[in-house]
Structure formats: C-alpha cells, structure tokens
Amino acid sequence: MNLMFYPPSHHQYIAKEFSISDSEISIPGFRNPVPSKVLPPVAFNKDGGYKAYIQIAEGFHRVKGIIVNTFTDLESYAIESYKKGNYPKVYPIGPVLNLTGHPNPEMDKSEWDKIMKWLDDQPESSVVFLCFRSAGSFDEKQPKEIAMGLEESSHKFLWCIRFPTLPIYAEQQLNAFNLVKEWEIVVELKLDYRRNGEIRKEEVEKGVRSVMDSENERNKVKDMLKLAKMLERER
C-alpha cells in the first residue's frame, strides 16, 4: 500500500528514473529509503503494466477509508505517516489470524501426524522451518545450495518445498525489505535476488546460524507474535 500511495504525484519521475539498481527513493510509509532493486517488476514496465498501476494507485485517493490486516505496534511508522498526509483514513483491524487452520487437504494425514510428532519431540526453538509458497521459480541448482547451507548450519529443519517456490514474484522483494529494514524482525539473506541470482549455501548457513544461535533475534519475533495473539484474543 505504501508504494501505491507514491506514484500519483511522482509517476513522471518514476517512469523516467526507475531502474534495477542500488539507487534509493523515499516512499511514504517507509522509515528507510527503499532501494529500487526491491520494487515490483511492474515499476520497470513503463509502457505497459505501470500505467495500469498508476490508475489503481489514483483510485486509492477516491475511497473514504482503507481496511488493513495489520496492527499499530507492527507498522506504527506507516500508520502514523498516513495520518499526516492527504490520504484516506486507514483502519488497522489486525491481526486477523487463523489459529485453527488445517493442513493442505492433499497432504496425507499419516504424514502430517508423523511430522507433528517429530516436531513435538524436539527442544523448543530448535527447528528451522522453510516454506517458499508457490510463486517464483526454482532451478535445479538452487534447492541443492539451500540444502547444503542447512546441513552445514548443523541445525534441524523442516522444509515444505514445491516447484516452482522461491519468493521473488511481484512485491515479495519489497515485503522482504519491510521485514528486514522496517520491522527488523528477520535476518537478511539477499535483498537483490533478482539482479544477482541464486542464494549460495554460505548465505543460507550464515542466515540460519544468526537466527538459531542468537536468542535476541528469535525474541524479536516471539514478542511480536505474543502481541498479535493478545490483540486477536481481545477482539
């Protein structure tokens, strides 16, 4: 949503200047300057998709309010910035969580039970969980690099893998920037994946170790999760 609020008054600049580079721009709702390399691909499609993007962005200014599944403690800077500008009123109604969700119906129930039993037998906060969902692409080499990095980290892991699955589609790199720089609740592996290609095993190992070997890193997420669940129960 932050990026959607930016284009209407700056789209001529964007259309001329945006490129996949290390250049940074100030976007409403972001505390830190945003590298252009993490923007969605549509930002670089100046003659096609970007025009449609501008039209959608302009539509945001015609609504009376915007409901967002977030909460102030998580995105306080963004929410406060909307109060100061000429924006529609933003209503943070989150977190809306599905705490009673069920596994994929296509998954074998006995396999699910086996996995949950194994997780229950592990010490608390000792397992790395990887899930890249379904958007993006994996070549044959990338899963091997990730697997070797995980193995060399010496930490147990559970990996949900589907092909293709690496999160580099649409706004996902910008989401990663939010998690790493704005909210500071995750450890960066690589934010410029689109430009520099695959993630190496050394980067995976370093990232896993920095999370699993640092109580401080895990506590950031735990604290935010506790707050989210508390707000959910109070609603």
PDB file of C-alpha atoms in Angstrom:
ATOM      1  CA  MET A   1       0.000   0.000   0.000  1.00  0.00           C
ATOM      2  CA  ASN A   2       2.909   2.361   0.715  1.00  0.00           C
ATOM      3  CA  LEU A   3       4.089   2.086  -2.865  1.00  0.00           C
ATOM      4  CA  MET A   4       0.562   2.548  -4.194  1.00  0.00           C
ATOM      5  CA  PHE A   5       0.352   5.910  -2.435  1.00  0.00           C
ATOM      6  CA  TYR A   6       3.600   7.086  -4.025  1.00  0.00           C
ATOM      7  CA  PRO A   7       3.013   7.070  -7.808  1.00  0.00           C
ATOM      8  CA  PRO A   8       0.144   9.568  -8.369  1.00  0.00           C
ATOM      9  CA  SER A   9       2.297  12.624  -7.631  1.00  0.00           C
ATOM     10  CA  HIS A  10       5.641  11.219  -8.709  1.00  0.00           C
ATOM     11  CA  HIS A  11       4.906   8.869 -11.580  1.00  0.00           C
ATOM     12  CA  GLN A  12       6.620  11.027 -14.196  1.00  0.00           C
ATOM     13  CA  TYR A  13       9.839  10.849 -12.183  1.00  0.00           C
ATOM     14  CA  ILE A  14       9.440   7.129 -11.628  1.00  0.00           C
ATOM     15  CA  ALA A  15       8.760   6.385 -15.275  1.00  0.00           C
ATOM     16  CA  LYS A  16      11.983   8.148 -16.277  1.00  0.00           C
ATOM     17  CA  GLU A  17      14.309   7.231 -13.432  1.00  0.00           C
ATOM     18  CA  PHE A  18      13.399   3.801 -12.077  1.00  0.00           C
ATOM     19  CA  SER A  19      15.877   1.064 -12.856  1.00  0.00           C
ATOM     20  CA  ILE A  20      17.014  -2.098 -11.145  1.00  0.00           C
ATOM     21  CA  SER A  21      19.935  -0.537  -9.296  1.00  0.00           C
ATOM     22  CA  ASP A  22      21.220   0.472  -5.869  1.00  0.00           C
ATOM     23  CA  SER A  23      19.570   3.895  -6.103  1.00  0.00           C
ATOM     24  CA  GLU A  24      17.184   4.667  -3.242  1.00  0.00           C
ATOM     25  CA  ILE A  25      13.946   6.636  -3.069  1.00  0.00           C
ATOM     26  CA  SER A  26      11.836   7.950  -0.201  1.00  0.00           C
ATOM     27  CA  ILE A  27       8.339   6.451  -0.207  1.00  0.00           C
ATOM     28  CA  PRO A  28       5.534   7.463   2.191  1.00  0.00           C
ATOM     29  CA  GLY A  29       5.103   4.909   4.958  1.00  0.00           C
ATOM     30  CA  PHE A  30       8.687   3.615   4.828  1.00  0.00           C
ATOM     31  CA  ARG A  31      11.077   4.706   7.577  1.00  0.00           C
ATOM     32  CA  ASN A  32      14.113   3.850   5.443  1.00  0.00           C
ATOM     33  CA  PRO A  33      14.936   4.798   1.837  1.00  0.00           C
ATOM     34  CA  VAL A  34      13.862   1.964  -0.462  1.00  0.00           C
ATOM     35  CA  PRO A  35      16.355   0.503  -2.979  1.00  0.00           C
ATOM     36  CA  SER A  36      14.802   0.429  -6.423  1.00  0.00           C
ATOM     37  CA  LYS A  37      16.086  -3.140  -6.870  1.00  0.00           C
ATOM     38  CA  VAL A  38      13.449  -4.478  -4.439  1.00  0.00           C
ATOM     39  CA  LEU A  39      10.474  -2.836  -6.191  1.00  0.00           C
ATOM     40  CA  PRO A  40       7.918  -4.997  -8.048  1.00  0.00           C
ATOM     41  CA  PRO A  41       8.662  -5.659 -11.739  1.00  0.00           C
ATOM     42  CA  VAL A  42       5.666  -3.525 -12.734  1.00  0.00           C
ATOM     43  CA  ALA A  43       7.625  -0.423 -11.653  1.00  0.00           C
ATOM     44  CA  PHE A  44      10.046  -1.018 -14.531  1.00  0.00           C
ATOM     45  CA  ASN A  45       7.398  -1.744 -17.174  1.00  0.00           C
ATOM     46  CA  LYS A  46       6.964   1.885 -18.137  1.00  0.00           C
ATOM     47  CA  ASP A  47       4.805   1.355 -21.214  1.00  0.00           C
ATOM     48  CA  GLY A  48       2.536  -1.456 -20.042  1.00  0.00           C
ATOM     49  CA  GLY A  49       1.731  -2.593 -16.554  1.00  0.00           C
ATOM     50  CA  TYR A  50       2.960   0.581 -14.889  1.00  0.00           C
ATOM     51  CA  LYS A  51       0.207   2.687 -16.471  1.00  0.00           C
ATOM     52  CA  ALA A  52      -2.421   0.351 -15.046  1.00  0.00           C
ATOM     53  CA  TYR A  53      -0.614   0.505 -11.713  1.00  0.00           C
ATOM     54  CA  ILE A  54      -0.918   4.300 -11.731  1.00  0.00           C
ATOM     55  CA  GLN A  55      -4.651   4.089 -12.361  1.00  0.00           C
ATOM     56  CA  ILE A  56      -5.107   1.713  -9.422  1.00  0.00           C
ATOM     57  CA  ALA A  57      -2.985   3.964  -7.200  1.00  0.00           C
ATOM     58  CA  GLU A  58      -5.073   7.006  -8.094  1.00  0.00           C
ATOM     59  CA  GLY A  59      -8.179   5.063  -7.111  1.00  0.00           C
ATOM     60  CA  PHE A  60      -6.894   4.812  -3.532  1.00  0.00           C
ATOM     61  CA  HIS A  61      -7.367   8.570  -3.144  1.00  0.00           C
ATOM     62  CA  ARG A  62     -11.034   8.355  -4.079  1.00  0.00           C
ATOM     63  CA  VAL A  63     -12.055   5.989  -1.291  1.00  0.00           C
ATOM     64  CA  LYS A  64     -13.287   7.040   2.157  1.00  0.00           C
ATOM     65  CA  GLY A  65     -11.198   4.537   4.073  1.00  0.00           C
ATOM     66  CA  ILE A  66      -8.863   1.564   3.755  1.00  0.00           C
ATOM     67  CA  ILE A  67      -9.059  -1.542   5.949  1.00  0.00           C
ATOM     68  CA  VAL A  68      -5.725  -3.286   6.502  1.00  0.00           C
ATOM     69  CA  ASN A  69      -4.950  -6.579   8.221  1.00  0.00           C
ATOM     70  CA  THR A  70      -2.191  -5.188  10.449  1.00  0.00           C
ATOM     71  CA  PHE A  71      -1.812  -3.524  13.849  1.00  0.00           C
ATOM     72  CA  THR A  72      -0.225  -0.300  15.009  1.00  0.00           C
ATOM     73  CA  ASP A  73       2.593  -1.857  17.036  1.00  0.00           C
ATOM     74  CA  LEU A  74       3.818  -3.687  13.952  1.00  0.00           C
ATOM     75  CA  GLU A  75       3.607  -0.816  11.457  1.00  0.00           C
ATOM     76  CA  SER A  76       3.405   2.276  13.640  1.00  0.00           C
ATOM     77  CA  TYR A  77       5.564   4.419  11.340  1.00  0.00           C
ATOM     78  CA  ALA A  78       3.477   3.695   8.258  1.00  0.00           C
ATOM     79  CA  ILE A  79       0.146   4.180  10.007  1.00  0.00           C
ATOM     80  CA  GLU A  80       1.241   7.455  11.599  1.00  0.00           C
ATOM     81  CA  SER A  81       2.557   8.763   8.292  1.00  0.00           C
ATOM     82  CA  TYR A  82      -0.860   8.297   6.698  1.00  0.00           C
ATOM     83  CA  LYS A  83      -2.420  10.480   9.389  1.00  0.00           C
ATOM     84  CA  LYS A  84      -0.141  13.361   8.424  1.00  0.00           C
ATOM     85  CA  GLY A  85      -0.619  13.264   4.675  1.00  0.00           C
ATOM     86  CA  ASN A  86      -3.547  13.724   2.336  1.00  0.00           C
ATOM     87  CA  TYR A  87      -4.583  10.085   2.465  1.00  0.00           C
ATOM     88  CA  PRO A  88      -7.830   8.236   3.118  1.00  0.00           C
ATOM     89  CA  LYS A  89      -8.287   7.106   6.714  1.00  0.00           C
ATOM     90  CA  VAL A  90      -6.527   3.785   7.362  1.00  0.00           C
ATOM     91  CA  TYR A  91      -8.171   1.283   9.705  1.00  0.00           C
ATOM     92  CA  PRO A  92      -5.694  -1.315  11.067  1.00  0.00           C
ATOM     93  CA  ILE A  93      -8.068  -4.121  12.099  1.00  0.00           C
ATOM     94  CA  GLY A  94      -5.490  -6.877  12.584  1.00  0.00           C
ATOM     95  CA  PRO A  95      -4.192  -9.192  13.337  1.00  0.00           C
ATOM     96  CA  VAL A  96      -6.789 -11.381  11.661  1.00  0.00           C
ATOM     97  CA  LEU A  97      -5.278 -14.812  12.263  1.00  0.00           C
ATOM     98  CA  ASN A  98      -6.448 -18.312  11.512  1.00  0.00           C
ATOM     99  CA  LEU A  99      -5.172 -20.108  14.596  1.00  0.00           C
ATOM    100  CA  THR A 100      -7.201 -23.250  13.931  1.00  0.00           C
ATOM    101  CA  GLY A 101      -6.163 -23.826  10.343  1.00  0.00           C
ATOM    102  CA  HIS A 102      -5.855 -27.302   8.893  1.00  0.00           C
ATOM    103  CA  PRO A 103      -3.087 -28.754   6.722  1.00  0.00           C
ATOM    104  CA  ASN A 104      -3.412 -28.914   2.971  1.00  0.00           C
ATOM    105  CA  PRO A 105      -6.246 -31.350   2.182  1.00  0.00           C
ATOM    106  CA  GLU A 106      -3.992 -33.008  -0.383  1.00  0.00           C
ATOM    107  CA  MET A 107      -1.482 -33.923   2.322  1.00  0.00           C
ATOM    108  CA  ASP A 108      -1.510 -37.467   3.670  1.00  0.00           C
ATOM    109  CA  LYS A 109      -2.886 -37.428   7.232  1.00  0.00           C
ATOM    110  CA  SER A 110      -0.428 -40.042   8.476  1.00  0.00           C
ATOM    111  CA  GLU A 111       2.460 -37.973   7.087  1.00  0.00           C
ATOM    112  CA  TRP A 112       1.090 -34.876   8.851  1.00  0.00           C
ATOM    113  CA  ASP A 113       0.854 -36.760  12.153  1.00  0.00           C
ATOM    114  CA  LYS A 114       4.386 -38.060  11.715  1.00  0.00           C
ATOM    115  CA  ILE A 115       5.746 -34.558  11.170  1.00  0.00           C
ATOM    116  CA  MET A 116       3.877 -33.110  14.149  1.00  0.00           C
ATOM    117  CA  LYS A 117       5.071 -35.961  16.372  1.00  0.00           C
ATOM    118  CA  TRP A 118       8.661 -35.303  15.322  1.00  0.00           C
ATOM    119  CA  LEU A 119       8.297 -31.560  15.999  1.00  0.00           C
ATOM    120  CA  ASP A 120       6.803 -32.221  19.454  1.00  0.00           C
ATOM    121  CA  ASP A 121       9.847 -34.325  20.314  1.00  0.00           C
ATOM    122  CA  GLN A 122      12.321 -31.526  19.513  1.00  0.00           C
ATOM    123  CA  PRO A 123      13.551 -28.928  22.043  1.00  0.00           C
ATOM    124  CA  GLU A 124      11.781 -25.570  21.898  1.00  0.00           C
ATOM    125  CA  SER A 125      13.058 -23.157  19.203  1.00  0.00           C
ATOM    126  CA  SER A 126      15.450 -25.762  17.804  1.00  0.00           C
ATOM    127  CA  VAL A 127      13.959 -26.375  14.326  1.00  0.00           C
ATOM    128  CA  VAL A 128      14.250 -24.173  11.235  1.00  0.00           C
ATOM    129  CA  PHE A 129      11.067 -24.081   9.126  1.00  0.00           C
ATOM    130  CA  LEU A 130      11.304 -23.216   5.436  1.00  0.00           C
ATOM    131  CA  CYS A 131       8.317 -22.530   3.215  1.00  0.00           C
ATOM    132  CA  PHE A 132       8.572 -20.523  -0.012  1.00  0.00           C
ATOM    133  CA  ARG A 133       4.927 -20.984  -1.038  1.00  0.00           C
ATOM    134  CA  SER A 134       4.165 -21.419  -4.729  1.00  0.00           C
ATOM    135  CA  ALA A 135       5.171 -18.224  -6.556  1.00  0.00           C
ATOM    136  CA  GLY A 136       8.549 -17.757  -8.190  1.00  0.00           C
ATOM    137  CA  SER A 137      10.905 -20.269  -9.721  1.00  0.00           C
ATOM    138  CA  PHE A 138      13.500 -22.816  -8.668  1.00  0.00           C
ATOM    139  CA  ASP A 139      16.144 -24.122 -10.988  1.00  0.00           C
ATOM    140  CA  GLU A 140      17.752 -27.457 -10.238  1.00  0.00           C
ATOM    141  CA  LYS A 141      20.799 -25.945  -8.541  1.00  0.00           C
ATOM    142  CA  GLN A 142      19.073 -23.639  -6.036  1.00  0.00           C
ATOM    143  CA  PRO A 143      17.463 -26.328  -3.802  1.00  0.00           C
ATOM    144  CA  LYS A 144      20.838 -28.053  -3.568  1.00  0.00           C
ATOM    145  CA  GLU A 145      22.503 -24.820  -2.417  1.00  0.00           C
ATOM    146  CA  ILE A 146      19.822 -24.296   0.232  1.00  0.00           C
ATOM    147  CA  ALA A 147      20.045 -27.919   1.375  1.00  0.00           C
ATOM    148  CA  MET A 148      23.835 -27.757   1.710  1.00  0.00           C
ATOM    149  CA  GLY A 149      23.607 -24.484   3.630  1.00  0.00           C
ATOM    150  CA  LEU A 150      21.074 -26.010   6.013  1.00  0.00           C
ATOM    151  CA  GLU A 151      23.192 -29.091   6.507  1.00  0.00           C
ATOM    152  CA  GLU A 152      26.324 -27.085   7.229  1.00  0.00           C
ATOM    153  CA  SER A 153      24.468 -24.950   9.767  1.00  0.00           C
ATOM    154  CA  SER A 154      24.088 -28.126  11.885  1.00  0.00           C
ATOM    155  CA  HIS A 155      20.500 -27.195  12.841  1.00  0.00           C
ATOM    156  CA  LYS A 156      17.471 -29.429  12.385  1.00  0.00           C
ATOM    157  CA  PHE A 157      14.987 -28.223   9.799  1.00  0.00           C
ATOM    158  CA  LEU A 158      11.583 -28.878   8.281  1.00  0.00           C
ATOM    159  CA  TRP A 159      11.254 -27.873   4.633  1.00  0.00           C
ATOM    160  CA  CYS A 160       7.981 -27.561   2.743  1.00  0.00           C
ATOM    161  CA  ILE A 161       9.074 -27.493  -0.880  1.00  0.00           C
ATOM    162  CA  ARG A 162       7.091 -27.213  -4.083  1.00  0.00           C
ATOM    163  CA  PHE A 163       8.269 -26.415  -7.597  1.00  0.00           C
ATOM    164  CA  PRO A 164       8.498 -23.637  -8.548  1.00  0.00           C
ATOM    165  CA  THR A 165       8.594 -21.926  -4.944  1.00  0.00           C
ATOM    166  CA  LEU A 166      11.184 -19.143  -4.415  1.00  0.00           C
ATOM    167  CA  PRO A 167       9.545 -15.822  -3.334  1.00  0.00           C
ATOM    168  CA  ILE A 168      10.756 -13.337  -5.938  1.00  0.00           C
ATOM    169  CA  TYR A 169       7.409 -12.585  -7.593  1.00  0.00           C
ATOM    170  CA  ALA A 170       5.527  -9.261  -7.656  1.00  0.00           C
ATOM    171  CA  GLU A 171       6.007  -7.300  -4.398  1.00  0.00           C
ATOM    172  CA  GLN A 172       7.723 -10.108  -2.479  1.00  0.00           C
ATOM    173  CA  GLN A 173      11.175  -8.489  -2.549  1.00  0.00           C
ATOM    174  CA  LEU A 174       9.605  -5.293  -1.214  1.00  0.00           C
ATOM    175  CA  ASN A 175       7.943  -7.368   1.517  1.00  0.00           C
ATOM    176  CA  ALA A 176      11.370  -8.741   2.384  1.00  0.00           C
ATOM    177  CA  PHE A 177      12.699  -5.183   2.657  1.00  0.00           C
ATOM    178  CA  ASN A 178       9.873  -4.421   5.100  1.00  0.00           C
ATOM    179  CA  LEU A 179      10.697  -7.413   7.277  1.00  0.00           C
ATOM    180  CA  VAL A 180      14.449  -6.769   7.266  1.00  0.00           C
ATOM    181  CA  LYS A 181      14.771  -2.968   7.365  1.00  0.00           C
ATOM    182  CA  GLU A 182      11.439  -1.549   8.532  1.00  0.00           C
ATOM    183  CA  TRP A 183      10.267  -4.052  11.140  1.00  0.00           C
ATOM    184  CA  GLU A 184      13.716  -5.550  11.906  1.00  0.00           C
ATOM    185  CA  ILE A 185      12.304  -8.965  12.762  1.00  0.00           C
ATOM    186  CA  VAL A 186      14.110 -11.128  10.200  1.00  0.00           C
ATOM    187  CA  VAL A 187      17.689 -11.718   9.102  1.00  0.00           C
ATOM    188  CA  GLU A 188      18.625 -10.826   5.543  1.00  0.00           C
ATOM    189  CA  LEU A 189      19.958 -13.451   3.169  1.00  0.00           C
ATOM    190  CA  LYS A 190      19.789 -11.392  -0.005  1.00  0.00           C
ATOM    191  CA  LEU A 191      17.513  -8.499  -0.980  1.00  0.00           C
ATOM    192  CA  ASP A 192      18.783  -8.151  -4.561  1.00  0.00           C
ATOM    193  CA  TYR A 193      17.967 -11.683  -5.695  1.00  0.00           C
ATOM    194  CA  ARG A 194      16.515 -10.507  -8.998  1.00  0.00           C
ATOM    195  CA  ARG A 195      19.803  -8.954 -10.051  1.00  0.00           C
ATOM    196  CA  ASN A 196      22.414 -11.256  -8.527  1.00  0.00           C
ATOM    197  CA  GLY A 197      20.786 -14.639  -8.998  1.00  0.00           C
ATOM    198  CA  GLU A 198      20.781 -17.640  -6.722  1.00  0.00           C
ATOM    199  CA  ILE A 199      21.343 -17.703  -2.980  1.00  0.00           C
ATOM    200  CA  ARG A 200      24.572 -19.517  -2.131  1.00  0.00           C
ATOM    201  CA  LYS A 201      24.903 -22.168   0.553  1.00  0.00           C
ATOM    202  CA  GLU A 202      27.230 -19.906   2.554  1.00  0.00           C
ATOM    203  CA  GLU A 203      24.488 -17.254   2.750  1.00  0.00           C
ATOM    204  CA  VAL A 204      21.946 -19.843   3.889  1.00  0.00           C
ATOM    205  CA  GLU A 205      24.288 -21.206   6.555  1.00  0.00           C
ATOM    206  CA  LYS A 206      25.132 -17.711   7.833  1.00  0.00           C
ATOM    207  CA  GLY A 207      21.466 -16.701   7.964  1.00  0.00           C
ATOM    208  CA  VAL A 208      20.368 -19.854   9.788  1.00  0.00           C
ATOM    209  CA  ARG A 209      23.174 -19.591  12.326  1.00  0.00           C
ATOM    210  CA  SER A 210      22.482 -15.905  13.015  1.00  0.00           C
ATOM    211  CA  VAL A 211      18.863 -16.738  13.872  1.00  0.00           C
ATOM    212  CA  MET A 212      19.261 -20.050  15.658  1.00  0.00           C
ATOM    213  CA  ASP A 213      22.362 -19.081  17.641  1.00  0.00           C
ATOM    214  CA  SER A 214      21.011 -15.712  18.760  1.00  0.00           C
ATOM    215  CA  GLU A 215      18.264 -15.609  21.371  1.00  0.00           C
ATOM    216  CA  ASN A 216      17.851 -11.898  20.693  1.00  0.00           C
ATOM    217  CA  GLU A 217      16.897 -12.462  17.052  1.00  0.00           C
ATOM    218  CA  ARG A 218      14.253 -15.041  17.934  1.00  0.00           C
ATOM    219  CA  ASN A 219      12.872 -12.928  20.793  1.00  0.00           C
ATOM    220  CA  LYS A 220      12.001 -10.109  18.369  1.00  0.00           C
ATOM    221  CA  VAL A 221       9.605 -12.413  16.542  1.00  0.00           C
ATOM    222  CA  LYS A 222       8.302 -14.034  19.731  1.00  0.00           C
ATOM    223  CA  ASP A 223       7.457 -10.651  21.240  1.00  0.00           C
ATOM    224  CA  MET A 224       5.585  -9.540  18.139  1.00  0.00           C
ATOM    225  CA  LEU A 225       3.756 -12.882  17.934  1.00  0.00           C
ATOM    226  CA  LYS A 226       2.659 -12.647  21.572  1.00  0.00           C
ATOM    227  CA  LEU A 227       1.354  -9.142  20.983  1.00  0.00           C
ATOM    228  CA  ALA A 228      -0.511 -10.217  17.851  1.00  0.00           C
ATOM    229  CA  LYS A 229      -2.167 -13.137  19.644  1.00  0.00           C
ATOM    230  CA  MET A 230      -3.098 -10.922  22.591  1.00  0.00           C
ATOM    231  CA  LEU A 231      -4.787  -8.396  20.285  1.00  0.00           C
ATOM    232  CA  GLU A 232      -6.582 -11.219  18.479  1.00  0.00           C
ATOM    233  CA  ARG A 233      -7.964 -12.606  21.753  1.00  0.00           C
ATOM    234  CA  GLU A 234      -9.115  -9.164  22.912  1.00  0.00           C
ATOM    235  CA  ARG A 235     -11.184  -8.533  19.779  1.00  0.00           C
TER     236      ARG A 235
END
